[in-house]
mmCIF file of C-alpha atoms in Angstrom:
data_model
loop_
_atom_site.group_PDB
_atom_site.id
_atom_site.type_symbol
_atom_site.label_atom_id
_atom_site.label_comp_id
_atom_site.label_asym_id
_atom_site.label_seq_id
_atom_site.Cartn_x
_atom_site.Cartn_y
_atom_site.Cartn_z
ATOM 1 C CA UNK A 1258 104.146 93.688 73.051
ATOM 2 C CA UNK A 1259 104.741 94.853 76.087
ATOM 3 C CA UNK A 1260 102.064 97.193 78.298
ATOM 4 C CA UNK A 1261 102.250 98.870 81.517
ATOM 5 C CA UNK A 1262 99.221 100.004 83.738
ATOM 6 C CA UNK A 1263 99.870 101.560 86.893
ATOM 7 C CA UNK A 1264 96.023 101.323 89.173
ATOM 8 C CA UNK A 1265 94.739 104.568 90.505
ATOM 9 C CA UNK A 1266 93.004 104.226 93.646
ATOM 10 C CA UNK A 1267 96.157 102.286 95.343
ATOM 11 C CA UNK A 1268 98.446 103.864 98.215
ATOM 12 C CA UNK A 1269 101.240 105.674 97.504
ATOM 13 C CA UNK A 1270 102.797 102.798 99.906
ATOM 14 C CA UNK A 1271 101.292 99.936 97.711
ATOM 15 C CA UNK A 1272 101.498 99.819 93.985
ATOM 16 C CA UNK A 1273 100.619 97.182 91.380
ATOM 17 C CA UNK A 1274 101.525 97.704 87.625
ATOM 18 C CA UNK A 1275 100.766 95.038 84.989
ATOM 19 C CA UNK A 1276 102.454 94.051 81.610
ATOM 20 C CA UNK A 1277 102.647 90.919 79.562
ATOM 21 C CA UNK A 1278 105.381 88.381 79.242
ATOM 22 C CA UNK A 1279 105.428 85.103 77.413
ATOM 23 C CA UNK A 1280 101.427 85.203 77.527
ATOM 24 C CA UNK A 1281 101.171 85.520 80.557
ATOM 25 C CA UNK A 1282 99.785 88.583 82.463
ATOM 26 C CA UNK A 1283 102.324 90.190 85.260
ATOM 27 C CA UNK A 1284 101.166 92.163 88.016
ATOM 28 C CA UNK A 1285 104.268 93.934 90.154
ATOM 29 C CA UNK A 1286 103.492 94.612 93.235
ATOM 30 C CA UNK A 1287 105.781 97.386 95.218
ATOM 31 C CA UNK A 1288 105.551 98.912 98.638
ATOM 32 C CA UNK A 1289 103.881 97.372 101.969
ATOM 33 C CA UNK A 1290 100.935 95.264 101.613
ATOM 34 C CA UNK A 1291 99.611 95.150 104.692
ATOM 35 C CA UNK A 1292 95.752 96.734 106.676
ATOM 36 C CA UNK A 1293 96.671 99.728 105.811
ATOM 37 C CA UNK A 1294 96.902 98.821 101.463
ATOM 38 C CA UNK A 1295 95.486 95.767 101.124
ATOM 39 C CA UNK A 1296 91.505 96.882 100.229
ATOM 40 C CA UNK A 1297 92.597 98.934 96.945
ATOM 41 C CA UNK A 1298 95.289 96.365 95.842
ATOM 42 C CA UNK A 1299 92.715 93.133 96.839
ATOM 43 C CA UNK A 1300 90.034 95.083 94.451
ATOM 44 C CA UNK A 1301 92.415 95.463 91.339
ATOM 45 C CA UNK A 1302 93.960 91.642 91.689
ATOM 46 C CA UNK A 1303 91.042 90.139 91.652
ATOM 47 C CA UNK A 1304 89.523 92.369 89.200
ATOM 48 C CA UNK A 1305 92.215 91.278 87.103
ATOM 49 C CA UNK A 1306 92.130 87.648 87.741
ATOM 50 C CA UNK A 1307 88.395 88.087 87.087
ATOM 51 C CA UNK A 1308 89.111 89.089 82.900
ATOM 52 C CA UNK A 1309 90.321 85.845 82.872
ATOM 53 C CA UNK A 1310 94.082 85.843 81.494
ATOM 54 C CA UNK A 1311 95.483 83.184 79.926
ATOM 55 C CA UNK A 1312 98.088 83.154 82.830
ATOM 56 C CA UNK A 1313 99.022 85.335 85.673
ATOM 57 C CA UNK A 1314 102.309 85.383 87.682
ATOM 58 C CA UNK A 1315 102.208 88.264 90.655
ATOM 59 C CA UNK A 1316 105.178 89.469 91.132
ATOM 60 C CA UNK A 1317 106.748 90.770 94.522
ATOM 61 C CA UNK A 1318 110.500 91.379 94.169
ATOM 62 C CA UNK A 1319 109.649 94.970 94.842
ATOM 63 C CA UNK A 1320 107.320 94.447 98.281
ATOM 64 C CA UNK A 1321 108.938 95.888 101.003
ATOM 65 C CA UNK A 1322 106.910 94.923 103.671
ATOM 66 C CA UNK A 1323 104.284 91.936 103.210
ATOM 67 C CA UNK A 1324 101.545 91.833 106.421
ATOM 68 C CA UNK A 1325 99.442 88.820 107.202
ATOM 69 C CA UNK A 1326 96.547 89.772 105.497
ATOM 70 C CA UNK A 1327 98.573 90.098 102.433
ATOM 71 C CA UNK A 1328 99.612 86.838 102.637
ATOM 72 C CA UNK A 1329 95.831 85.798 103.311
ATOM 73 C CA UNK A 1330 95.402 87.735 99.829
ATOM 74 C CA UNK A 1331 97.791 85.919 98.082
ATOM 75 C CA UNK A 1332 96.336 82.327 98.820
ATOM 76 C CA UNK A 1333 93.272 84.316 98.452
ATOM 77 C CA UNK A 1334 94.114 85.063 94.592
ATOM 78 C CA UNK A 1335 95.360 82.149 93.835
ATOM 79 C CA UNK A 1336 92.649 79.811 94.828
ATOM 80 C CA UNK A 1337 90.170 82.119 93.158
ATOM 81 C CA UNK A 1338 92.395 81.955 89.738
ATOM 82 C CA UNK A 1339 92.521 77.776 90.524
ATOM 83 C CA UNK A 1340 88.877 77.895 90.510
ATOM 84 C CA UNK A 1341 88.900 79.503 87.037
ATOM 85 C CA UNK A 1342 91.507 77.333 85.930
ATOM 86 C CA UNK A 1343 94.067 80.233 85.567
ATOM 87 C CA UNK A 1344 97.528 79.112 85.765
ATOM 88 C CA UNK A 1345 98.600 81.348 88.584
ATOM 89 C CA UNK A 1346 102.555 82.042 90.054
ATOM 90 C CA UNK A 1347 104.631 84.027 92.869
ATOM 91 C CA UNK A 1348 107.952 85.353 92.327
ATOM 92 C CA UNK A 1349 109.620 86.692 95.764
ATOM 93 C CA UNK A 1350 113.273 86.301 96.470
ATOM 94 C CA UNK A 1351 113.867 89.061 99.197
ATOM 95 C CA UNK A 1352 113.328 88.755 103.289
ATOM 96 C CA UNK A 1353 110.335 91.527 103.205
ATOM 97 C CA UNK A 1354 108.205 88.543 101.717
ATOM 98 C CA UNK A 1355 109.658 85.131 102.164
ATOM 99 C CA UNK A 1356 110.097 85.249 106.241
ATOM 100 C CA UNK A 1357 105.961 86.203 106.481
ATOM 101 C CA UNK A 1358 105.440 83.772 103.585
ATOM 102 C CA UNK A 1359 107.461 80.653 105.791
ATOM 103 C CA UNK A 1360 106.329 81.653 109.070
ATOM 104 C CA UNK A 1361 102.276 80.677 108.156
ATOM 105 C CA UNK A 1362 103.784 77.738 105.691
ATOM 106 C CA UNK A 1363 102.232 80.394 102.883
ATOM 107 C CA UNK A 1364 105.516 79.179 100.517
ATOM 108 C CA UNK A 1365 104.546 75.642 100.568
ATOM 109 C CA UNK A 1366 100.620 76.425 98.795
ATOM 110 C CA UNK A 1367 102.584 79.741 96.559
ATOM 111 C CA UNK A 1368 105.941 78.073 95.691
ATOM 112 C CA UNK A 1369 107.331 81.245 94.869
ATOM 113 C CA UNK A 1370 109.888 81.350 92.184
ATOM 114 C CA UNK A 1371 113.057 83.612 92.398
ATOM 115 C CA UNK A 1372 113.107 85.303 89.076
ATOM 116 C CA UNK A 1373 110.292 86.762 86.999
ATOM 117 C CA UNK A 1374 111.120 84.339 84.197
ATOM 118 C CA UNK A 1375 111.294 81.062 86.183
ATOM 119 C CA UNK A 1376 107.478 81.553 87.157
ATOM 120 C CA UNK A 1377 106.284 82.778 83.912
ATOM 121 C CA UNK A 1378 107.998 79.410 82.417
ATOM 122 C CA UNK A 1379 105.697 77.461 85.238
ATOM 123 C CA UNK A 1380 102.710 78.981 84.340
ATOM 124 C CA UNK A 1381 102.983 77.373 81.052
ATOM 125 C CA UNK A 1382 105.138 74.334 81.752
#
């Protein structure tokens, strides 16, 4: 079954929606996340991460601008779903996200995946 949530209290610039695949919970980000989103978006993310999903793979085809403190989110949510033992998984495959993710070395720690299927497969390979 597959469910769709899009979070109130997030910019019109910055969206997240969520849905499950293969058991694993998917959160699409869309828009910039940069200062200007990143409170609202940080607060659902984690609150998500927090209910404890058997899996979670985030989901940034659709960024169109990713800012540093994004990226300091990202690591953020993944270390916090690491400490909780939640598989956790990037996919990013255009320029808006993978130059700021290479420039800090961010894609070494997130190994993002190109499609939405290869990192759902990771999360439970």
């Amino acid at each position: 079954m597959m469910t769709s949530t899009e979070f109130g209290g997030v910019s019109a610039d910055g969206v997240l929606r969520t849905h499950q695949q293969g058991g694993a919970l998917v959160v699409e980000m869309s828009g910039d996340v940069d200062v200007a989103t990143v409170n609202p978006i940080a607060n659902e993310l984690i609150g998500l991460v927090a209910r404890r999903p058997r899996a979670v793979v985030v989901d940034l085809q659709a960024v169109t601008h990713l800012g540093s403190i994004g990226v300091t989110l990202l690591l953020d949510v993944q270390q916090y779903a690491d400490e909780l033992c939640i598989p956790f998984a990037t996919t990013a495959a255009n320029r808006a996200v993978l130059r700021p993710l290479r420039l800090v070395g961010a894609d070494r720690v997130l190994r993002p995946h190109a499609t939405l299927p290869g990192a759902v497969s990771a999360v439970h390979g």
